[in-house]
Short mmCIF file of C-alpha atoms and ligand atoms in Angstrom, two decimals:
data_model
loop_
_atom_site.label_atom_id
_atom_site.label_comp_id
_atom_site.label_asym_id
_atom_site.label_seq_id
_atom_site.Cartn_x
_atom_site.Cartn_y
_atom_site.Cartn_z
CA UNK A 1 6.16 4.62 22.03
CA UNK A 2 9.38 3.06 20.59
CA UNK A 3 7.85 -0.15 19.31
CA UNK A 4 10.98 -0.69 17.20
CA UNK A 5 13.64 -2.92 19.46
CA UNK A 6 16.24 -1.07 18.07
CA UNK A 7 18.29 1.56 20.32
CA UNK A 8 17.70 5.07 19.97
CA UNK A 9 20.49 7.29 20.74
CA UNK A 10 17.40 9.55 22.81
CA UNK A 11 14.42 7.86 23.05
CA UNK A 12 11.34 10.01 22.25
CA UNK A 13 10.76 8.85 25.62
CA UNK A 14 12.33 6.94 28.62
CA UNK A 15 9.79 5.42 31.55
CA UNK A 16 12.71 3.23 32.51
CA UNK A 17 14.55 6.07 33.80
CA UNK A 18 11.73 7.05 35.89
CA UNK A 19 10.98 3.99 36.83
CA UNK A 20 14.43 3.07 38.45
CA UNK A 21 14.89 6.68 40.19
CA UNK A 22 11.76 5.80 42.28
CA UNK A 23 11.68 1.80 42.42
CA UNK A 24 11.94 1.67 46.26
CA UNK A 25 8.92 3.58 46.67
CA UNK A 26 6.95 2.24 44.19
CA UNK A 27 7.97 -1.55 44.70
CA UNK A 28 6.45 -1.78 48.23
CA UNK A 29 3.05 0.26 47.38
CA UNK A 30 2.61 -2.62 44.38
CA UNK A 31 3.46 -5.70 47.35
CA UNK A 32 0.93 -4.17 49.58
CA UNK A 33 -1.51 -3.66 47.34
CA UNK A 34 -0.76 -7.58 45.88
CA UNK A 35 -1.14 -8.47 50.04
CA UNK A 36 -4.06 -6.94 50.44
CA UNK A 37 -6.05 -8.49 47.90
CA UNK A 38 -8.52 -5.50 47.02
CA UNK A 39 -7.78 -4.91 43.44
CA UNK A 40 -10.57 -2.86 42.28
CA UNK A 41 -11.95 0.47 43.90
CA UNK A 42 -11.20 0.57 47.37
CA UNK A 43 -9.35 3.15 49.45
CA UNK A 44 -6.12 3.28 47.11
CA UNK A 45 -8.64 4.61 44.43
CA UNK A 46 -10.57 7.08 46.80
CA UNK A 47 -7.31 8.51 47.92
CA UNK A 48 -6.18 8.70 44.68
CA UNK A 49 -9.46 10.57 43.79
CA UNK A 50 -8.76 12.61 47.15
CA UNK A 51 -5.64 13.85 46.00
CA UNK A 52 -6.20 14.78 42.42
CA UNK A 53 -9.39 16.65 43.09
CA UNK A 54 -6.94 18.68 45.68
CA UNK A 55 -4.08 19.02 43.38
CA UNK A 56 -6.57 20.13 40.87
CA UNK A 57 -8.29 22.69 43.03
CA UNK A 58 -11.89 21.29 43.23
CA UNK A 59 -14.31 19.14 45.20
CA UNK A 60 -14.40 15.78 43.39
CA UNK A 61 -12.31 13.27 41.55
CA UNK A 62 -13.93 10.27 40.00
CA UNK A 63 -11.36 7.41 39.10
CA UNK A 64 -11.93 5.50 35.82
CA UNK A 65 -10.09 2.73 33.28
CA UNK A 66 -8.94 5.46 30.81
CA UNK A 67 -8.99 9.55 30.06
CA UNK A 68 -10.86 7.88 26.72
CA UNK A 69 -13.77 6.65 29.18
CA UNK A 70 -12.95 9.71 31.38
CA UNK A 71 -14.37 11.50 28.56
CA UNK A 72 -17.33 9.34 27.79
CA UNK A 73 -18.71 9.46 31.22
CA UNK A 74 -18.94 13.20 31.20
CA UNK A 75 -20.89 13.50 28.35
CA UNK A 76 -23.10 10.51 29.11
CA UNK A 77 -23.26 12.68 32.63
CA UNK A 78 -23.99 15.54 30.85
CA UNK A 79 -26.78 13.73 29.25
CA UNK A 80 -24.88 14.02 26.05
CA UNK A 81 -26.57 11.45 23.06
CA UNK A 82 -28.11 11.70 19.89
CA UNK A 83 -29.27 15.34 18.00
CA UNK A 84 -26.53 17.26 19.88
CA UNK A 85 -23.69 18.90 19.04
CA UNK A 86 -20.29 19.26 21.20
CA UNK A 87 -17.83 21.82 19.41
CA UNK A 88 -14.15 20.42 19.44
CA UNK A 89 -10.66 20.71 18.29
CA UNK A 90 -10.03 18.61 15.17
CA UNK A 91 -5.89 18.71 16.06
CA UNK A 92 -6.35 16.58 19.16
CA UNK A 93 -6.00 12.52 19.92
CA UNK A 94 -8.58 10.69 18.49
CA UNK A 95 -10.35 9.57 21.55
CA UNK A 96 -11.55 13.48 21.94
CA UNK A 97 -13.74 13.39 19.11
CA UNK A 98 -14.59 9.63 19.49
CA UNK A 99 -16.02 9.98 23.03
CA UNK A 100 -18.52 12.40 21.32
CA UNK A 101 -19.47 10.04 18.64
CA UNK A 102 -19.66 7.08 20.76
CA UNK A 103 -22.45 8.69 22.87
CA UNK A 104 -24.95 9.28 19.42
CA UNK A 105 -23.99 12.96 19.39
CA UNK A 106 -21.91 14.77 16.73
CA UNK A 107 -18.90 16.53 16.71
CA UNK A 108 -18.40 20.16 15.52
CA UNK A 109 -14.87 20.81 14.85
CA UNK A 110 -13.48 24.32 15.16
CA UNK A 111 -9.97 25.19 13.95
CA UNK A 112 -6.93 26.04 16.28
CA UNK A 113 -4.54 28.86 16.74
CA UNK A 114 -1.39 28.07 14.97
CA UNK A 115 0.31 28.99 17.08
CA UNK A 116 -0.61 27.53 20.70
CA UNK A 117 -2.30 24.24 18.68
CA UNK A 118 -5.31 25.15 21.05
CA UNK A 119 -9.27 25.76 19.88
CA UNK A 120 -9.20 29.27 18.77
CA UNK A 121 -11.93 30.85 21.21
CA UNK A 122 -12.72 33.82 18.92
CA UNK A 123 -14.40 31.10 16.08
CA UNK A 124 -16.93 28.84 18.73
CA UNK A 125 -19.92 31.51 18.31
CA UNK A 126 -19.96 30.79 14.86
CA UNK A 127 -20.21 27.02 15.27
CA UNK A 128 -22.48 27.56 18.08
CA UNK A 129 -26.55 26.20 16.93
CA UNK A 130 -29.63 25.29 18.73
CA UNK A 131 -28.29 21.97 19.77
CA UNK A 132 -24.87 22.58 21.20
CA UNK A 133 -24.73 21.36 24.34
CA UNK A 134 -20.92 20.69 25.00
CA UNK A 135 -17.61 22.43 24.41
CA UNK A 136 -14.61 20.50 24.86
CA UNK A 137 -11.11 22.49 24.47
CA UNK A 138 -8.35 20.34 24.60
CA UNK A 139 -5.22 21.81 26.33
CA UNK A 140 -2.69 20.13 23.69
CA UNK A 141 0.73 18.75 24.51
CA UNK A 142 0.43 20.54 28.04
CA UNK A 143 -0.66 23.79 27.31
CA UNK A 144 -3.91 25.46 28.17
CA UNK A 145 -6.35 26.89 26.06
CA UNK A 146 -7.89 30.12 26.34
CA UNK A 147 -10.16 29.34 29.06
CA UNK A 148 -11.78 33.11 29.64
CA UNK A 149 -13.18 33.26 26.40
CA UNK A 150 -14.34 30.05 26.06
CA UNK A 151 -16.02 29.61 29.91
CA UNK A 152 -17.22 33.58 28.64
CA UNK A 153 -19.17 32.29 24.95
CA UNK A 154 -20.22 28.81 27.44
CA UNK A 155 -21.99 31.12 29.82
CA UNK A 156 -23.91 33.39 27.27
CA UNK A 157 -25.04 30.49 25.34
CA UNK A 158 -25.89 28.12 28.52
CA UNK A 159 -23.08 25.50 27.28
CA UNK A 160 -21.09 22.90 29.73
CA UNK A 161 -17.33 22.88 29.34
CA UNK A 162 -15.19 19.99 29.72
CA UNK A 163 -11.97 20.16 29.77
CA UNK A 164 -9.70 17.61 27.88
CA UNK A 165 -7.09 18.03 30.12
CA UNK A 166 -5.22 14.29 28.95
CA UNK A 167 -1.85 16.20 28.30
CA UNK A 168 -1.87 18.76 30.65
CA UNK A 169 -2.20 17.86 34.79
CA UNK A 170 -0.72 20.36 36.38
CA UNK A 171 -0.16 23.07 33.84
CA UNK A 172 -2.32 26.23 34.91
CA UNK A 173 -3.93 28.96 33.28
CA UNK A 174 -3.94 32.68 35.15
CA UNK A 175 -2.67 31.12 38.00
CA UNK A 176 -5.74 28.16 38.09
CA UNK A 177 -4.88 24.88 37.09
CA UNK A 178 -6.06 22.57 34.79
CA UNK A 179 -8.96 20.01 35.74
CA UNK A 180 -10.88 22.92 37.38
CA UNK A 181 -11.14 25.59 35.01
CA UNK A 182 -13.97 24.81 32.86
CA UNK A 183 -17.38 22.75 34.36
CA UNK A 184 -15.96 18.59 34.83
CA UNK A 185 -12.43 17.66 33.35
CA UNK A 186 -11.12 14.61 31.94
CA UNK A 187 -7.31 13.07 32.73
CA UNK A 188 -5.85 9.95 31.33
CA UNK A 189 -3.07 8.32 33.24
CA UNK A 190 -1.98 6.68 30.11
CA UNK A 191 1.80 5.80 31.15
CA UNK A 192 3.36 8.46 28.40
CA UNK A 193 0.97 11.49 30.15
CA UNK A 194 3.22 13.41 32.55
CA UNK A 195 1.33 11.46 35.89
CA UNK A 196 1.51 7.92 34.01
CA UNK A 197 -0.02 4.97 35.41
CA UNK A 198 1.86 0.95 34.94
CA UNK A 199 -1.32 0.52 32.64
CA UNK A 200 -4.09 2.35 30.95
CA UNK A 201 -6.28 4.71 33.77
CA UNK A 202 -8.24 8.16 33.66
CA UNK A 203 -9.81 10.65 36.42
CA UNK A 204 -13.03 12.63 35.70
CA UNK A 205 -12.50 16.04 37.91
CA UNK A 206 -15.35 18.47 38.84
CA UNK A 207 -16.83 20.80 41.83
CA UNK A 208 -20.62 19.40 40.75
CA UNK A 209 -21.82 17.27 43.26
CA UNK A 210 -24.31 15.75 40.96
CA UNK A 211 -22.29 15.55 38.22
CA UNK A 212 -19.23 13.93 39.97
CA UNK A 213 -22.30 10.99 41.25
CA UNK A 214 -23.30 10.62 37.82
CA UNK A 215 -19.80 9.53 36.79
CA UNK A 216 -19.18 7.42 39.76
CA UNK A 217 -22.63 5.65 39.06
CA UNK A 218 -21.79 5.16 35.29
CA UNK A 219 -18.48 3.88 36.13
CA UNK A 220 -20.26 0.89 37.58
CA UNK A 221 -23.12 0.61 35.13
CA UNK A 222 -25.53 2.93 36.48
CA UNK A 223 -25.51 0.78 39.74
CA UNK A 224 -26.71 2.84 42.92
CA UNK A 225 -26.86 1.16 45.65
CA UNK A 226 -25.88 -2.27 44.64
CA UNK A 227 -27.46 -3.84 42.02
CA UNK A 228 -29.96 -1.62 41.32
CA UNK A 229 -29.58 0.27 38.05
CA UNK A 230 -31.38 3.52 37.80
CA UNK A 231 -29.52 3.98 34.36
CA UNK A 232 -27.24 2.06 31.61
CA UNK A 233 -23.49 2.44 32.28
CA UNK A 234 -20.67 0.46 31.69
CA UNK A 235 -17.82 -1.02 33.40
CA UNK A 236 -14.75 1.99 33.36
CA UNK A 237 -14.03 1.12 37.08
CA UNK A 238 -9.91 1.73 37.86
CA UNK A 239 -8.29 -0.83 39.88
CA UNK A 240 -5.86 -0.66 43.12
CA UNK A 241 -2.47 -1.35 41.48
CA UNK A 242 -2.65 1.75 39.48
CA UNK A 243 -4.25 4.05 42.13
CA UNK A 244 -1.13 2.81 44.19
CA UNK A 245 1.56 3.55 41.95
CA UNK A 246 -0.28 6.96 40.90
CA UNK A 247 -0.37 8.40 44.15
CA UNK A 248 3.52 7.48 44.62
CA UNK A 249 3.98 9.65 41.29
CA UNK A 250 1.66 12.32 42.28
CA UNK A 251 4.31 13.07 44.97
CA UNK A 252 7.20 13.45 42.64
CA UNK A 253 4.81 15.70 39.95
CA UNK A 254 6.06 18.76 40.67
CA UNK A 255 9.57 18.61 40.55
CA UNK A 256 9.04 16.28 37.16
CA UNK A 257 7.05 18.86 35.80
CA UNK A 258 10.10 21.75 36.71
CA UNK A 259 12.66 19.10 35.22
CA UNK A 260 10.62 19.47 32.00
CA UNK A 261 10.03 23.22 31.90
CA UNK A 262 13.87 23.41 32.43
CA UNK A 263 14.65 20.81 29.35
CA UNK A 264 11.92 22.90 27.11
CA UNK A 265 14.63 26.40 28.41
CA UNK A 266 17.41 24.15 27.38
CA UNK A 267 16.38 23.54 24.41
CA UNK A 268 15.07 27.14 23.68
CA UNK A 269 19.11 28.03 24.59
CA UNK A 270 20.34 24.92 22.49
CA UNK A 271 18.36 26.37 18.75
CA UNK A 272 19.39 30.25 19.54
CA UNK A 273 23.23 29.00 20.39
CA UNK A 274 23.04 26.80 17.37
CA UNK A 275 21.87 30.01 14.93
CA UNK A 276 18.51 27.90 14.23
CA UNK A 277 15.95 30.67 14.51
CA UNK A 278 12.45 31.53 13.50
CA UNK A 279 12.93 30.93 9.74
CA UNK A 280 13.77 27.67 10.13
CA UNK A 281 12.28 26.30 12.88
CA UNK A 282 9.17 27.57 14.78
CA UNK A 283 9.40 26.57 18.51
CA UNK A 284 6.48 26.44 21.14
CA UNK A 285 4.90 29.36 22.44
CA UNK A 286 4.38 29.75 25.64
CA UNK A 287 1.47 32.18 26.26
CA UNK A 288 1.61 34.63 29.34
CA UNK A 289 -0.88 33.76 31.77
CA UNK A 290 0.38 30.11 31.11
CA UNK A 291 2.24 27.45 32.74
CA UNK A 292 2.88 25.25 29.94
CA UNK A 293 4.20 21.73 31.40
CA UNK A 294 5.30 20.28 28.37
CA UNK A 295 3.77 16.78 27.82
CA UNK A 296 5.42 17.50 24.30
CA UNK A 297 8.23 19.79 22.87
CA UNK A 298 6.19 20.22 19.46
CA UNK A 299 8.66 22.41 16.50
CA UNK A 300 7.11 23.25 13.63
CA UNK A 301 8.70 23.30 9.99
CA UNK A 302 7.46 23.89 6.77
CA UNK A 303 5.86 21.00 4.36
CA UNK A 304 7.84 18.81 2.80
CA UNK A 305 11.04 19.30 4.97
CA UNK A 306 9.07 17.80 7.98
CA UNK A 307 8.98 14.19 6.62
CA UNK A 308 12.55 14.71 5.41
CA UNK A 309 13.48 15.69 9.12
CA UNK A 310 11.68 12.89 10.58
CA UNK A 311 13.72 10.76 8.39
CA UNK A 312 16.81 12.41 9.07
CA UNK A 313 16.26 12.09 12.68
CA UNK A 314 15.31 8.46 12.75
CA UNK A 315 18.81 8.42 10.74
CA UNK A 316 20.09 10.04 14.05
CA UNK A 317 18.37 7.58 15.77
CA UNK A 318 16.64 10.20 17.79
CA UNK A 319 13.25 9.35 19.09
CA UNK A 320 10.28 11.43 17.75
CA UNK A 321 6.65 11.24 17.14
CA UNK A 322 3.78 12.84 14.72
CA UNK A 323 1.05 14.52 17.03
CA UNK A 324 -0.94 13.72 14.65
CA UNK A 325 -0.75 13.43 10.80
CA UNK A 326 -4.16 13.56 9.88
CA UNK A 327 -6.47 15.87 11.58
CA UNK A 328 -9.42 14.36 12.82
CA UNK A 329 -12.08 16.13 10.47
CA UNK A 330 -10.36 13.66 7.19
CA UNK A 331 -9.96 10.43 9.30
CA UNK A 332 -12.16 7.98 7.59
CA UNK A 333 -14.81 7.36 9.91
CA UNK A 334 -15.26 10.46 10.09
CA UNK A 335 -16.76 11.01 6.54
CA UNK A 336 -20.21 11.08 7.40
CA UNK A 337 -19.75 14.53 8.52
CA UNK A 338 -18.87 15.11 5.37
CA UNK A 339 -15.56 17.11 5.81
CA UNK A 340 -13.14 18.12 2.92
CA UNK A 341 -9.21 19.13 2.84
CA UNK A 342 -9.15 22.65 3.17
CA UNK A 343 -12.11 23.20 5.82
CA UNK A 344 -9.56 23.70 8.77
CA UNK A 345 -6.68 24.65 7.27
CA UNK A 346 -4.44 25.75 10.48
CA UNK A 347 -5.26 21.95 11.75
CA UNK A 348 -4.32 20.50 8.42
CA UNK A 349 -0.83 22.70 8.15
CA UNK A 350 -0.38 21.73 11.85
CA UNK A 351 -0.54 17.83 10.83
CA UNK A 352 1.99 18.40 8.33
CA UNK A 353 4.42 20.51 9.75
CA UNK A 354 4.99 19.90 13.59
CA UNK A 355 7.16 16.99 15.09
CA UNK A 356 8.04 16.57 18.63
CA UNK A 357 11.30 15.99 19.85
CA UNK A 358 12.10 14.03 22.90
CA UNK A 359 10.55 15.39 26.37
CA UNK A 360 10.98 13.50 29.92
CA UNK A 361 12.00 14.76 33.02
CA UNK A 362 15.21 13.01 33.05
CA UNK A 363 16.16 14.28 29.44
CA UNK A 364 20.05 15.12 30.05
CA UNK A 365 21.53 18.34 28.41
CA UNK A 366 24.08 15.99 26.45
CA UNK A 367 21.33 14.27 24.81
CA UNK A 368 19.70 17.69 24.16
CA UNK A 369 22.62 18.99 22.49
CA UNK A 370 23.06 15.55 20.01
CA UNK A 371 18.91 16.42 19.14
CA UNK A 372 19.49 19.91 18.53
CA UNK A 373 22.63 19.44 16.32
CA UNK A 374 20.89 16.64 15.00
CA UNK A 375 17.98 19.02 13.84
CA UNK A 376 20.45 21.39 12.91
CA UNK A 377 22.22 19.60 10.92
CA UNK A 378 19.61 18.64 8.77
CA UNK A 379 18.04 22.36 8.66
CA UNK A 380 21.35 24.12 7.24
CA UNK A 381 20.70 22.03 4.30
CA UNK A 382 16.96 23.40 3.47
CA UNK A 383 17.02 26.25 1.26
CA UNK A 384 15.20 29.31 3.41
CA UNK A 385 11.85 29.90 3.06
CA UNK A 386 11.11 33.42 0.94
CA UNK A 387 9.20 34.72 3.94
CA UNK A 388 12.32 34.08 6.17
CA UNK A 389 13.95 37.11 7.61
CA UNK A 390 15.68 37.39 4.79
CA UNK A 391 19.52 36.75 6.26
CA UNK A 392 22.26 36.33 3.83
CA UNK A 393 22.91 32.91 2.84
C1 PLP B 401 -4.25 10.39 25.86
C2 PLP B 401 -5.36 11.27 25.48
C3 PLP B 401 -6.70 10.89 25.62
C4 PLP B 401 -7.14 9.51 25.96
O1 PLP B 401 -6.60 8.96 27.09
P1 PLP B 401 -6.43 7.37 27.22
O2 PLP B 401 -6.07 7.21 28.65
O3 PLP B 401 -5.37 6.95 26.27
O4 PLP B 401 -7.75 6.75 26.89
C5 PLP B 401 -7.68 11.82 25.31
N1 PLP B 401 -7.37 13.05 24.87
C6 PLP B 401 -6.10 13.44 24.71
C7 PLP B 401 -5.82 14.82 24.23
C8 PLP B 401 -5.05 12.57 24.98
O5 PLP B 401 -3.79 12.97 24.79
#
């Protein structure tokens, strides 16, 4: 996150705050696990898998090195390789689309809502063909997607569904959560996702027996009972030290996740109070039905103010990020699908317009307020767009 050394007044993001507000649990799970010896597997990673697969609402967890790999080992579960298709999200982190091209198979991207950032359900039939296999909707920066329509278009066209749920544990959709709405679901405990491991770590989620024994096999190449390899996996096993520090922050997820649905309010409150409304900002929508836990606080402004913002803002020394600049249907490697600019146009308007401001838990109200005046004071300055409301100047 903040590679520079220099101090930000807000940090886009602050793990040391979290850290020290739960040290003395986590300090004593780390010893024990350093006395015990048993760094990789072991009970620490079943009971992580336990817990998640309850928290989740379904039958079986499957602990792995990353939600990158997480991904991976579904579709090599799936029996995902080369000649078929999985439809996707080209607004997403890379590793969604990568996952599908690692395995042989090729990605079919399908443009988002722009308003949500999510797949737009009502355009996978058209990029369904004979060799989809795989949908994965991505519920981005903690945020569903529309899960009915898309589990609906899966079922009439005999399609899997696996969820990218990277950004999103613990958000819900009509009342289910995430990691057991669509067929197997991938997590990444990446230390910036809201449950963040002390390292790189992922969790494949699903209520299919076999599947969930497929990804536990592949996890430890194909091995079944030791040693003997009915199949080629790789090594994507997760080790003790992060199982034990995950299950100490699994305890304290829902009142983070509260913490940051009351800093998203706050700084709903903060733009209205400060007169910055829809023409100059766009803020994130919430959907009803949703429970959006806000990996990311994502506002959207029009092209080319966006990169003067950032600027401004890293002027302010506020912490922000890009999610993401370039949508994944123009990143380079990509060019053998032979994608132009223009093909998803919501995704590519999305990559140039959004910027997140900074999200954690233990975001205080004062540092809120210096963001928001921050923003605003750059905003005032933009002449109003002609499609603005049209308020006098
Ligand atoms: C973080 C993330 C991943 C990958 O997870 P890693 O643990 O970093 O490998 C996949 N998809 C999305 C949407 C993500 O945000």
């Amino acid at each position: 996150m903040s590679r520079s050394t220099e101090p930000f007044a807000v940090p886009a993001l602050d793990l040391k705050a979290q850290y020290r507000a739960i040290r003395d649990e986590i300090d004593p799970v780390i010893r024990a696990v350093i006395e015990s010896q048993f760094f990789i597997l072991g009970p620490e990673v079943s009971g992580l898998e336990a817990e998640v697969a309850e928290y989740c609402g379904v039958a079986h967890g499957v602990g792995c090195a990353s939600g990158s790999d997480a991904l991976l080992l579904s579709l090599m579960a799936l029996g995902v390789g080369p000649g078929v298709e999985v439809i996707t999200t080209p607004y997403t982190f890379f590793a969604t689309a990568g996952s599908i091209w690692r395995t042989g198979a090729r990605p079919v991207f399908v443009d988002i809502e722009p308003e949500t950032y999510n797949i737009d359900s009502a355009r996978i039939e058209d990029a369904i063909t004979p060799w989809t296999k795989v949908i994965i909707p991505v519920h981005l920066f903690g945020q569903a997607a529309e899960m009915d329509p898309i589990m609906e278009v899966a079922r009439a066209h005999g399609l899997t569904v696996l969820e990218d749920a990277a950004q999103a544990i613990g958000a819900s959709y009509q009342g289910r959560r995430t990691g057991g709405l669509g067929h197997l679901s991938a997590f990444s405990f990446y230390p910036s996702k809201n449950l963040g491991g002390f390292g790189d770590a992922g969790m494949v989620t699903t209520d299919d027996e076999a599947l969930a024994r497929s990804v536990a096999r592949l996890r430890v190449h194909g091995m079944e009972p030791k040693y003997y390899h009915h199949e080629v996996g790789f090594n994507s096993r997760l080790d003790a030290l992060q199982a034990a520090v995950l299950r100490v922050k699994l305890r304290h997820l829902e009142s983070w996740t509260m913490r940051r649905r009351e800093a998203a309010d706050r700084y709903r409150l903060l733009f209205r109070e400060a007169g910055l409304v829809d023409d100059l900002v766009t803020l994130p929508v919430e959907r009803p039905g949703n429970f959006h836990v806000y990996n990311q606080f994502v506002i959207r402004v029009p092209a080319p103010s966006r990169d003067r913002l950032r600027a401004h803002l890293a002027a302010c020394r506020v912490g922000i990020e890009i999610y993401y600049p370039i949508p994944l249907h123009l990143q380079a490697c990509f060019a053998p699908l032979g994608h132009k600019p223009g093909d998803f146009p919501h995704s590519e308007a999305a990559a140039r317009e959004t910027l997140a401001l900074p999200m954690y838990p233990e975001l205080t109200e004062e540092a809120q307020r210096y963001v928001v005046s921050s923003v605003g004071e750059f905003l005032r300055q933009q002449p109003r767009s002609s499609s603005g409301s049209g308020r006098a100047a």
